[in-house]
Coordinates of C-alpha atoms in Angstrom, one line a residue:
M4 CA 62.2 -150.3 197.2
I5 CA 65.2 -148.6 198.7
L6 CA 63.7 -145.1 198.6
Q7 CA 60.3 -146.5 199.9
A8 CA 62.1 -148.1 202.9
L9 CA 64.0 -144.8 203.6
L10 CA 60.8 -142.8 203.4
A11 CA 59.1 -145.2 205.8
Y12 CA 62.1 -144.8 208.2
Y13 CA 61.8 -141.1 208.0
R14 CA 58.1 -141.3 209.0
R15 CA 59.0 -143.6 211.9
L16 CA 61.6 -141.2 213.1
A17 CA 59.2 -138.3 212.8
E18 CA 56.7 -140.2 215.0
E19 CA 59.4 -140.9 217.6
G20 CA 60.5 -137.3 217.5
G21 CA 64.0 -138.2 216.6
I22 CA 64.4 -136.1 213.4
A23 CA 63.9 -132.6 212.2
P24 CA 60.3 -131.8 211.0
Q25 CA 59.6 -131.4 207.4
G26 CA 61.2 -128.3 205.9
F27 CA 64.1 -128.5 208.4
K28 CA 67.2 -130.5 208.8
K29 CA 70.1 -131.0 211.2
V30 CA 73.3 -129.3 210.0
E31 CA 76.7 -128.8 211.6
I32 CA 77.3 -125.1 212.1
P33 CA 80.9 -124.5 213.2
F34 CA 80.6 -120.8 213.9
L35 CA 77.7 -118.5 215.0
I36 CA 77.5 -114.7 214.4
I37 CA 76.2 -113.2 217.7
L38 CA 74.2 -110.0 217.3
N39 CA 72.7 -107.5 219.8
N40 CA 69.0 -106.5 219.5
H41 CA 69.9 -103.6 217.2
G42 CA 71.8 -105.7 214.7
G43 CA 75.2 -104.9 215.9
F44 CA 78.0 -107.5 215.9
A45 CA 78.7 -108.8 219.4
G46 CA 81.2 -111.6 218.5
L47 CA 81.7 -115.0 217.0
Q48 CA 80.9 -118.2 218.8
D49 CA 82.9 -121.4 218.1
T50 CA 80.5 -124.4 218.5
R51 CA 83.2 -127.1 218.0
T52 CA 84.2 -129.5 220.6
Q53 CA 87.2 -131.8 220.8
V54 CA 86.3 -135.4 219.8
G55 CA 89.4 -137.6 219.7
K56 CA 91.9 -135.7 217.6
K57 CA 89.2 -133.7 215.7
L58 CA 87.1 -130.7 216.4
V59 CA 83.4 -131.5 215.7
A60 CA 80.9 -128.8 215.1
R61 CA 77.5 -128.8 216.9
S62 CA 74.5 -129.7 214.9
F63 CA 71.5 -127.4 214.8
V64 CA 68.0 -127.7 213.3
V65 CA 67.8 -125.2 210.5
P66 CA 65.6 -124.7 207.4
A67 CA 66.3 -127.4 204.9
E68 CA 68.8 -126.5 202.2
Q69 CA 67.7 -125.7 198.7
G70 CA 68.7 -127.8 195.8
R71 CA 71.2 -125.9 193.7
S72 CA 73.6 -126.9 190.9
G73 CA 75.1 -125.5 187.8
S74 CA 76.5 -122.1 186.9
K75 CA 73.5 -120.3 188.3
S76 CA 73.5 -122.0 191.7
W77 CA 74.4 -118.6 193.3
Q78 CA 70.8 -117.6 192.8
T79 CA 69.7 -120.1 195.5
A80 CA 70.4 -119.4 199.2
N81 CA 69.5 -121.1 202.4
L82 CA 67.4 -119.3 204.9
L83 CA 69.3 -117.7 207.8
W84 CA 72.3 -120.1 207.4
D85 CA 74.7 -120.9 204.6
H86 CA 78.5 -120.9 204.0
Y87 CA 80.5 -117.7 204.3
G88 CA 80.2 -116.9 200.6
Y89 CA 76.5 -116.4 201.0
V90 CA 76.4 -114.9 204.5
L91 CA 79.3 -112.5 204.3
G92 CA 80.4 -112.5 200.7
W93 CA 83.7 -114.0 201.6
P94 CA 85.3 -115.8 198.6
K95 CA 86.5 -119.4 198.9
A96 CA 89.7 -118.5 197.1
D97 CA 91.5 -115.2 196.4
S98 CA 90.7 -114.6 192.7
D99 CA 88.5 -112.3 190.8
A100 CA 86.1 -115.0 189.7
N101 CA 85.6 -116.2 193.3
R102 CA 85.2 -112.7 194.6
E103 CA 82.5 -112.0 192.0
M104 CA 80.8 -115.3 192.8
A105 CA 80.8 -114.5 196.5
R106 CA 79.4 -111.1 195.8
K107 CA 76.5 -112.5 193.9
Q108 CA 75.8 -115.2 196.5
H109 CA 75.7 -112.6 199.2
Q110 CA 73.2 -110.5 197.3
T111 CA 70.9 -113.5 197.0
F112 CA 71.2 -114.3 200.7
V113 CA 70.4 -110.6 201.7
A114 CA 67.4 -110.6 199.3
K115 CA 66.1 -113.7 201.0
I116 CA 66.4 -112.2 204.5
K117 CA 64.8 -109.0 203.2
S118 CA 61.8 -111.0 201.9
L119 CA 61.5 -112.7 205.3
H120 CA 61.7 -109.4 207.1
E121 CA 59.0 -107.8 205.0
R122 CA 56.6 -110.6 206.2
F123 CA 57.6 -110.5 209.9
Q124 CA 58.6 -106.8 210.4
E125 CA 57.7 -107.0 214.1
D126 CA 60.0 -109.9 214.8
K127 CA 63.0 -108.4 216.7
E128 CA 65.3 -111.3 215.9
I129 CA 64.7 -111.2 212.2
D130 CA 64.9 -107.4 212.3
A131 CA 68.4 -107.6 213.9
V132 CA 69.7 -109.9 211.2
H133 CA 68.1 -107.7 208.5
R134 CA 69.8 -104.6 210.0
F135 CA 73.1 -106.3 210.3
L136 CA 73.1 -107.4 206.6
A137 CA 71.6 -104.2 205.4
A138 CA 74.5 -102.2 207.0
G139 CA 76.9 -104.3 204.9
D140 CA 79.9 -103.6 207.2
F141 CA 81.6 -106.8 208.2
T142 CA 85.0 -105.4 209.3
S143 CA 84.2 -106.2 212.9
I144 CA 83.7 -109.9 212.0
L145 CA 86.9 -110.0 210.0
S146 CA 88.9 -108.6 212.9
D147 CA 87.4 -111.0 215.4
P148 CA 90.1 -113.3 217.0
L149 CA 88.1 -116.4 215.9
W150 CA 87.7 -115.3 212.3
P151 CA 91.0 -116.9 211.1
E152 CA 89.7 -120.3 212.5
C153 CA 86.5 -119.8 210.6
A154 CA 88.1 -118.7 207.4
K155 CA 90.4 -121.7 207.1
I156 CA 87.4 -124.2 207.1
S157 CA 86.5 -124.6 203.5
G158 CA 82.8 -123.6 203.0
C159 CA 82.3 -123.0 206.7
N160 CA 78.6 -122.7 207.6
L161 CA 77.5 -119.7 209.6
S162 CA 74.2 -118.8 211.2
F163 CA 72.9 -116.1 213.6
R164 CA 72.1 -115.9 217.3
I165 CA 70.9 -112.9 219.4
E166 CA 73.2 -112.5 222.4
E167 CA 70.5 -112.8 225.0
R168 CA 69.0 -116.0 223.6
L169 CA 70.2 -119.5 223.5
R170 CA 68.5 -120.6 220.3
L171 CA 69.4 -119.6 216.7
V172 CA 67.3 -117.0 214.9
C173 CA 66.3 -119.7 212.4
E174 CA 64.7 -121.6 215.3
N175 CA 62.4 -118.7 215.8
E176 CA 58.6 -119.5 215.8
N177 CA 58.0 -117.1 212.9
V178 CA 60.7 -118.7 210.8
G179 CA 59.1 -122.1 211.6
T180 CA 55.8 -120.8 210.3
Y181 CA 57.4 -119.4 207.2
V182 CA 59.3 -122.6 206.3
S183 CA 56.3 -124.9 207.0
S184 CA 54.0 -122.8 204.9
A185 CA 56.6 -122.6 202.1
F186 CA 57.1 -126.4 202.3
D187 CA 53.4 -127.2 202.2
A188 CA 53.1 -125.1 199.2
A189 CA 56.2 -126.8 197.8
S190 CA 57.5 -123.5 196.7
D191 CA 61.1 -124.5 196.6
D192 CA 61.1 -124.3 192.8
A193 CA 59.5 -120.9 192.9
D194 CA 62.8 -119.6 194.3
D195 CA 64.8 -121.9 192.2
I196 CA 66.7 -121.0 189.1
S197 CA 64.8 -123.2 186.8
T198 CA 62.9 -121.6 184.0
Q199 CA 61.1 -124.8 183.3
A200 CA 57.5 -124.9 184.7
V201 CA 56.9 -126.6 188.0
L202 CA 55.6 -130.1 187.4
E203 CA 52.9 -132.0 189.2
G204 CA 52.5 -135.7 188.9
M205 CA 52.4 -139.1 190.7
C206 CA 55.2 -139.7 193.1
L207 CA 57.0 -143.0 192.3
I208 CA 57.8 -143.5 196.0
S209 CA 54.6 -142.6 197.9
G210 CA 52.0 -142.8 195.0
E211 CA 50.7 -139.4 196.0
Y212 CA 49.8 -136.7 193.5
G213 CA 51.7 -133.5 194.0
L214 CA 54.6 -131.3 193.0
I215 CA 57.6 -133.2 191.7
A216 CA 61.2 -132.4 192.9
R217 CA 63.5 -131.3 190.1
L218 CA 66.6 -131.5 192.3
H219 CA 67.0 -133.9 195.2
H220 CA 68.9 -132.9 198.4
R221 CA 72.5 -134.0 198.6
T222 CA 73.5 -137.0 200.7
P223 CA 77.3 -136.9 200.7
I224 CA 79.3 -139.9 201.8
P225 CA 83.1 -140.3 202.4
G226 CA 85.0 -140.2 199.1
A227 CA 82.3 -138.4 197.2
K228 CA 81.8 -134.8 196.4
S229 CA 80.0 -132.7 198.9
N230 CA 77.0 -132.3 196.6
A231 CA 76.7 -136.0 195.7
K232 CA 73.2 -137.3 195.5
I233 CA 71.7 -140.8 195.3
V234 CA 69.2 -139.6 192.6
S235 CA 70.3 -137.1 190.1
F236 CA 70.3 -136.4 186.3
Q237 CA 72.9 -134.3 184.6
K238 CA 71.5 -131.4 182.7
N239 CA 71.6 -131.4 178.9
M240 CA 73.7 -134.5 178.7
G241 CA 71.3 -136.8 176.9
F242 CA 69.5 -138.2 180.0
D243 CA 66.4 -136.2 179.4
S244 CA 63.4 -138.1 178.0
Y245 CA 60.3 -136.5 176.4
G246 CA 61.8 -133.0 177.1
K247 CA 61.7 -133.5 180.8
L248 CA 64.5 -131.8 182.8
Q249 CA 66.8 -133.5 185.4
S250 CA 64.8 -135.4 188.1
Y251 CA 61.5 -134.8 186.4
N252 CA 62.6 -137.9 184.4
A253 CA 62.1 -140.0 187.6
P254 CA 59.2 -138.2 189.3
V255 CA 59.5 -138.1 193.1
G256 CA 57.3 -135.8 195.1
E257 CA 58.8 -132.9 197.1
K258 CA 57.7 -134.4 200.4
A259 CA 58.9 -137.9 199.6
M260 CA 62.3 -136.5 198.4
F261 CA 62.7 -134.5 201.6
G262 CA 61.8 -137.6 203.7
Y263 CA 64.1 -140.1 202.1
T264 CA 67.1 -137.7 201.9
T265 CA 66.6 -136.6 205.5
A266 CA 66.4 -140.2 206.8
L267 CA 69.6 -141.0 204.8
N268 CA 71.5 -138.0 206.1
H269 CA 70.4 -138.8 209.6
M270 CA 72.1 -142.2 209.3
L271 CA 75.2 -140.7 207.5
A272 CA 75.7 -138.0 210.3
R273 CA 79.1 -138.0 211.9
S274 CA 77.9 -139.2 215.3
S275 CA 75.5 -141.8 213.8
R276 CA 75.6 -145.4 215.2
Q277 CA 73.8 -146.7 212.1
K278 CA 76.7 -146.6 209.6
L279 CA 79.8 -148.6 208.9
Q280 CA 82.7 -147.8 206.7
V281 CA 84.0 -151.0 205.0
G282 CA 86.5 -150.5 202.3
D283 CA 85.2 -147.7 200.0
A284 CA 81.6 -148.7 200.8
T285 CA 79.5 -146.7 203.4
T286 CA 76.9 -149.0 204.9
V287 CA 73.8 -147.8 206.6
F288 CA 71.2 -150.0 208.3
W289 CA 67.8 -149.5 210.0
A290 CA 64.7 -151.4 211.1
E291 CA 61.1 -150.8 210.2
R292 CA 60.4 -150.1 213.9
K293 CA 62.6 -149.4 216.9
H294 CA 64.7 -152.5 217.5
G295 CA 67.8 -153.3 219.6
F296 CA 69.5 -154.8 216.6
E297 CA 70.1 -151.3 215.2
G298 CA 72.5 -150.6 218.0
A299 CA 74.1 -154.0 217.9
F300 CA 74.8 -154.3 214.2
A301 CA 77.7 -151.9 214.3
D302 CA 79.2 -153.7 217.4
I303 CA 79.1 -157.0 215.5
F304 CA 80.9 -155.8 212.5
G305 CA 82.9 -152.8 213.8
E306 CA 86.3 -152.6 215.5
P307 CA 86.2 -152.5 219.3
A308 CA 87.1 -149.1 220.7
K309 CA 90.5 -148.8 222.4
G310 CA 90.4 -149.7 226.0
E311 CA 87.0 -151.3 225.8
P312 CA 86.5 -155.1 226.3
E313 CA 85.7 -157.0 223.2
Q314 CA 82.1 -157.6 222.4
D315 CA 80.8 -161.2 222.9
Y316 CA 79.4 -161.2 219.5
K317 CA 78.1 -164.8 219.7
S318 CA 75.9 -164.0 222.7
L319 CA 74.8 -160.8 221.0
I320 CA 73.7 -162.7 217.8
A321 CA 72.0 -165.4 219.8
L322 CA 69.9 -162.7 221.4
F323 CA 68.3 -161.9 218.1
R324 CA 68.3 -165.2 216.2
S325 CA 66.2 -167.4 218.5
P326 CA 62.5 -166.6 218.3
E327 CA 61.8 -169.8 220.3
T328 CA 63.3 -168.1 223.4
G329 CA 60.3 -165.8 223.6
A330 CA 61.8 -162.5 222.5
R331 CA 60.6 -159.2 223.9
P332 CA 58.9 -156.8 221.3
E333 CA 62.1 -154.7 221.0
L334 CA 63.9 -157.9 220.1
D335 CA 61.3 -159.4 217.8
P336 CA 63.2 -161.4 215.2
T337 CA 60.4 -160.9 212.6
T338 CA 61.0 -157.2 212.4
R339 CA 62.1 -156.1 209.0
F340 CA 65.7 -154.9 208.7
F341 CA 67.4 -153.1 205.9
V342 CA 71.1 -152.7 204.9
L343 CA 72.2 -150.3 202.2
G344 CA 75.8 -150.1 200.9
L345 CA 76.8 -146.9 199.1
A346 CA 80.0 -146.1 197.2
P347 CA 81.3 -142.8 195.8
N348 CA 81.2 -142.3 192.1
A349 CA 82.4 -138.7 191.3
A350 CA 79.5 -136.4 191.8
R351 CA 77.1 -139.3 192.2
I352 CA 76.5 -142.1 194.6
S353 CA 76.3 -145.7 193.5
V354 CA 74.4 -148.4 195.3
R355 CA 76.9 -151.1 196.0
F356 CA 74.5 -153.5 197.6
W357 CA 71.0 -153.7 199.1
W358 CA 69.6 -156.2 201.5
A359 CA 66.1 -156.5 203.0
G360 CA 64.9 -159.2 205.3
T361 CA 64.0 -159.8 209.0
V362 CA 66.2 -159.4 212.0
G363 CA 66.0 -163.2 212.6
E364 CA 67.3 -164.0 209.1
I365 CA 70.2 -161.5 209.2
A366 CA 71.2 -162.7 212.7
E367 CA 71.1 -166.3 211.5
N368 CA 73.3 -165.4 208.5
I369 CA 75.8 -163.3 210.5
G370 CA 76.0 -166.1 213.1
Q371 CA 76.8 -168.6 210.4
H372 CA 79.5 -166.3 209.1
F373 CA 81.2 -166.3 212.4
D374 CA 80.7 -170.1 212.8
D375 CA 82.4 -170.6 209.4
L376 CA 85.4 -168.5 210.5
E377 CA 86.0 -170.6 213.6
T378 CA 89.7 -171.7 213.5
I379 CA 92.2 -172.7 216.1
K380 CA 94.2 -169.7 217.4
G381 CA 97.9 -169.5 218.0
P382 CA 99.0 -169.1 221.6
K383 CA 99.9 -165.5 221.1
E384 CA 97.0 -164.7 218.8
W385 CA 94.8 -161.9 220.3
R386 CA 93.0 -160.6 217.4
R387 CA 89.2 -160.8 217.0
I388 CA 88.3 -161.3 213.4
T389 CA 86.3 -158.2 212.2
L390 CA 85.1 -157.6 208.7
K391 CA 87.8 -155.0 208.2
S392 CA 90.5 -157.3 209.4
L393 CA 89.3 -160.0 207.0
L394 CA 89.4 -157.6 204.0
R395 CA 92.8 -156.2 205.1
S396 CA 94.2 -159.7 205.1
T397 CA 93.6 -159.8 201.3
A398 CA 95.2 -156.4 200.6
L399 CA 98.8 -155.3 199.9
Q400 CA 100.5 -154.4 203.2
E401 CA 97.2 -155.1 204.9
K402 CA 96.0 -151.5 204.3
D403 CA 92.4 -150.5 204.0
D404 CA 93.2 -148.3 201.0
N405 CA 94.5 -151.4 199.1
V406 CA 91.3 -153.4 199.4
S407 CA 89.8 -154.2 196.0
P408 CA 87.0 -151.6 195.4
N409 CA 84.1 -154.1 194.9
L410 CA 85.4 -156.7 197.3
A411 CA 84.0 -155.1 200.5
G412 CA 80.5 -154.7 199.1
D413 CA 80.4 -158.2 197.6
T414 CA 81.7 -159.8 200.9
M415 CA 79.2 -157.9 203.0
K416 CA 76.4 -158.9 200.7
A417 CA 77.4 -162.6 200.9
I418 CA 77.5 -162.4 204.7
L419 CA 74.0 -160.8 204.9
A420 CA 72.4 -163.2 202.4
G421 CA 74.2 -166.3 203.6
T422 CA 75.5 -167.0 200.1
P423 CA 79.0 -168.1 199.1
Y424 CA 81.7 -165.5 199.5
P425 CA 83.0 -163.9 196.2
Q426 CA 85.6 -166.0 194.4
T427 CA 87.9 -163.0 194.2
L428 CA 88.1 -163.1 198.0
L429 CA 89.7 -166.6 197.9
A430 CA 92.0 -165.6 195.1
S431 CA 93.1 -162.5 196.9
A432 CA 93.8 -164.3 200.2
I433 CA 95.9 -167.0 198.5
R434 CA 97.8 -164.4 196.4
R435 CA 98.8 -162.6 199.6
C436 CA 99.9 -165.9 201.2
R437 CA 102.1 -166.7 198.3
A438 CA 103.4 -163.2 197.9
E439 CA 104.2 -162.6 201.6
Q440 CA 104.8 -166.2 202.6
S441 CA 102.7 -165.3 205.6
V442 CA 99.9 -167.8 206.5
H443 CA 98.4 -166.2 209.6
Y444 CA 95.3 -166.7 211.6
T445 CA 93.0 -164.2 209.9
R446 CA 93.9 -165.4 206.4
V447 CA 93.5 -169.0 207.3
A448 CA 90.1 -168.3 209.0
L449 CA 88.9 -166.5 205.8
I450 CA 90.1 -169.3 203.5
K451 CA 88.5 -172.0 205.8
A452 CA 85.2 -170.0 205.9
I453 CA 85.1 -169.7 202.0
L454 CA 85.8 -173.4 201.5
T455 CA 83.3 -174.5 204.2
R456 CA 80.5 -172.3 203.0
E457 CA 80.9 -173.4 199.4
T458 CA 80.7 -177.0 200.3
R459 CA 77.6 -176.5 202.4
Y460 CA 75.9 -174.2 200.0
Y461 CA 76.4 -176.4 196.9
K462 CA 75.9 -179.6 199.0
R463 CA 79.1 -181.1 197.7
N464 CA 79.7 -184.6 198.9
H465 CA 83.2 -184.4 200.3
K466 CA 84.8 -183.6 203.6
E467 CA 85.8 -180.0 204.1
V468 CA 88.6 -178.6 206.3
A469 CA 87.9 -178.6 210.1
M470 CA 88.8 -175.8 212.6
S471 CA 91.9 -177.6 213.8
L472 CA 94.3 -180.4 212.6
D473 CA 92.4 -183.2 211.0
I474 CA 94.6 -186.3 210.4
T475 CA 91.7 -188.1 208.6
N476 CA 91.5 -185.4 205.8
T477 CA 93.0 -187.0 202.6
N478 CA 92.7 -184.0 200.3
P479 CA 96.0 -183.7 198.5
G480 CA 96.2 -179.9 199.0
Y481 CA 95.6 -180.3 202.8
L482 CA 98.1 -183.2 203.1
L483 CA 100.8 -181.3 201.1
G484 CA 100.3 -178.3 203.4
R485 CA 100.8 -180.5 206.4
L486 CA 103.9 -182.1 204.8
F487 CA 105.4 -178.7 204.1
A488 CA 104.9 -177.6 207.7
V489 CA 106.7 -180.8 209.0
L490 CA 109.6 -180.3 206.5
E491 CA 109.9 -176.7 207.8
K492 CA 109.8 -177.9 211.4
I493 CA 112.7 -180.3 210.7
Q494 CA 114.7 -177.5 209.2
E495 CA 114.1 -175.2 212.1
E496 CA 115.1 -177.9 214.6
A497 CA 118.2 -178.8 212.6
S498 CA 119.3 -175.2 212.3
P499 CA 117.9 -173.2 215.3
G500 CA 117.7 -169.4 214.8
I501 CA 118.0 -169.4 211.0
N502 CA 116.8 -166.2 209.3
A503 CA 114.9 -167.8 206.5
T504 CA 113.2 -171.2 206.2
I505 CA 112.0 -173.2 203.2
R506 CA 108.7 -171.2 203.5
D507 CA 110.5 -168.1 202.3
R508 CA 111.9 -169.8 199.2
F509 CA 109.4 -172.6 198.4
Y510 CA 105.9 -171.7 199.7
G511 CA 104.6 -170.3 196.4
A512 CA 105.9 -173.2 194.3
A513 CA 104.9 -175.9 196.8
S514 CA 101.3 -174.6 197.1
G515 CA 100.8 -174.0 193.4
T516 CA 103.0 -176.5 191.5
P517 CA 104.1 -179.2 194.1
V518 CA 106.0 -181.2 191.6
T519 CA 108.5 -178.4 191.2
A520 CA 109.2 -178.1 194.9
F521 CA 108.6 -181.2 196.9
P522 CA 111.2 -183.6 195.3
Q523 CA 113.9 -181.1 196.2
L524 CA 112.5 -180.5 199.7
M525 CA 112.3 -184.3 200.4
K526 CA 116.1 -184.5 199.6
L527 CA 116.8 -181.5 201.8
K528 CA 114.8 -183.2 204.6
N529 CA 117.3 -186.1 204.7
H530 CA 120.2 -183.6 205.2
H531 CA 118.3 -181.8 208.0
L532 CA 117.3 -185.0 209.8
A533 CA 121.0 -186.0 209.8
K534 CA 121.8 -182.8 211.7
L535 CA 119.4 -183.5 214.6
E536 CA 121.3 -184.7 217.7
N537 CA 118.1 -186.1 219.3
R538 CA 117.7 -189.3 217.3
G539 CA 114.4 -190.1 218.9
R540 CA 113.0 -186.8 217.7
A541 CA 114.4 -187.5 214.2
V542 CA 112.6 -190.8 214.1
N543 CA 109.3 -189.3 215.3
L544 CA 109.4 -186.5 212.6
E545 CA 110.2 -189.1 210.0
K546 CA 107.3 -191.2 211.1
Q547 CA 105.1 -188.1 210.8
I548 CA 106.2 -187.6 207.2
G549 CA 105.5 -191.3 206.5
E550 CA 102.0 -191.0 207.9
I551 CA 101.2 -188.0 205.6
V552 CA 102.9 -189.4 202.5
D553 CA 101.1 -192.7 202.8
K554 CA 97.8 -190.9 202.4
L555 CA 98.9 -189.2 199.2
D556 CA 98.0 -190.8 195.8
A557 CA 100.8 -193.3 195.1
G558 CA 100.8 -192.5 191.4
D559 CA 100.7 -188.8 191.8
S560 CA 102.1 -187.9 195.2
F561 CA 103.2 -184.4 194.1
P562 CA 100.8 -183.2 191.4
S563 CA 101.9 -180.8 188.7
H564 CA 99.2 -178.2 189.7
L565 CA 96.8 -177.5 192.5
S566 CA 93.5 -175.9 191.9
L567 CA 92.6 -172.6 193.7
P568 CA 90.5 -174.4 196.3
D569 CA 93.2 -176.9 196.9
Q570 CA 95.8 -174.1 197.3
G571 CA 93.4 -172.8 200.0
R572 CA 93.4 -176.2 201.6
F573 CA 97.2 -176.3 201.4
A574 CA 97.3 -173.0 203.4
V575 CA 94.9 -174.4 206.0
G576 CA 96.7 -177.7 206.3
Y577 CA 100.0 -175.9 206.8
Y578 CA 98.6 -173.6 209.5
H579 CA 96.8 -176.5 211.3
Q580 CA 100.0 -178.6 211.4
R581 CA 102.0 -175.6 212.6
Q582 CA 99.5 -175.0 215.4
A583 CA 99.6 -178.7 216.3
F584 CA 103.4 -178.4 216.9
F585 CA 102.8 -175.4 219.2
T586 CA 100.0 -177.0 221.1
K587 CA 102.1 -180.2 221.7
K588 CA 105.0 -178.1 222.9
E589 CA 102.8 -176.2 225.3
K590 CA 101.4 -179.4 226.8
E591 CA 104.9 -180.8 227.2
E592 CA 106.0 -177.6 229.0
Q593 CA 102.9 -177.8 231.3
N594 CA 103.6 -181.5 232.1
G595 CA 107.2 -180.5 233.0

């Protein structure tokens, strides 16, 4: 299903002209070797441009890379482009083994150019490259002022351009003919290192009969190795069935393999607007046909760029979730939409989650997610709750690196499918509240969303927490949270400017095991109230305590233990009561 959807996306892009044709792909080439018509070196060209703090290389359409792996990978070279080991014989490290490897890689590259030249001897551009490589003297390149910049890029890709032309040599018409004919004949494996016979069979993706790909093209994601693939079999490691080698075990045709890997790499490209990085999961998304939701998805979940106004995500979602409004074809809510979450796993890529549905369904579920998060904000609260900020609120020091590995994928999957959030999310948020004694807007919004969604999804017959203070809520966790906030307020007013309040010492015990904290806190309360000079204020605060305590179970006012959901309600109740104090103070200031 995943590979079929990716192949269909490739075919859609090919029809729209938005992707390299079969046999080619877009690759970032940081440096170009400029040659004159006679094959002489004319200079190096740096294609990189400054984007933010990084230099980003320009992408060119070049012949698709060949699948290569193992100790004999040096026998496979790309056509007219590759890294400096193949193009110039420059070793990636200064050692005898690397120098020998680079020498063998370069021989393979030269042999491939020689083969191309024999077929197109009249082509002046190919002839210039052939002459340059045949001469074998690269001292002029190594003495170029730009060479140190090139050499310090690990595995820097290089290609060729003739000085009077704007295009690369590999964009030449004869090269296009050569690559297309080679691809149609599916001759990749003829150049490959495999000694196993080329296999023909039925493609599992397209259902077409043809040559089967032994190695799939790489689709690297952040955190994975550069040669990571979504489909791969390790050689001679017990994964071979019936004597079949590597990907022959899961037969995928050459054309289908090229299509799905090209579509995936298109979305994983550096400048792509169809990917999101959430935790360690790289998420890509696409529609079955051109649709405005492809461009909006990243805005809904992503962080707003610095200096840009925040996206009105509610209006954006409403645009795609209401078929009754008479949507235009490019906003058709019945269009199929796909979301794929990938995570690094050493040399492989694991599928973290997969979701397929319509634009209307996903917009509805995303809209519900934001509705569930609705919580009263503090007067100085400016943050918009993004998916990243939600996950950070559950991590140590609120750092992305400390987010639990599976949490990001599970949370995204729950949002897309409209199912309850993972239980580990609630446990993580409560654990951070207790460890840091910090009950802030994002954490409370997350806890409130988890509780609200569970109650709705499982159709539980009890009242759940509201978005602001609810004095009719009689849940013991919520009431004790409110009571804790009032006791803290009394202490703050009795001792203005104190460095630490009862929250710093008692929050963990009060929210988990109330019986161990509240009796002592109620005694302290009497001492704090006695210090208040404004007796009217003291009476009002004591009335507030009485109103809360009256709603607690008379026989078990301070239970010995609160369940995890009730600990969540404790945090929400505490936050709501604190915000109610701030709101009341603001109104009093406004009324003079």
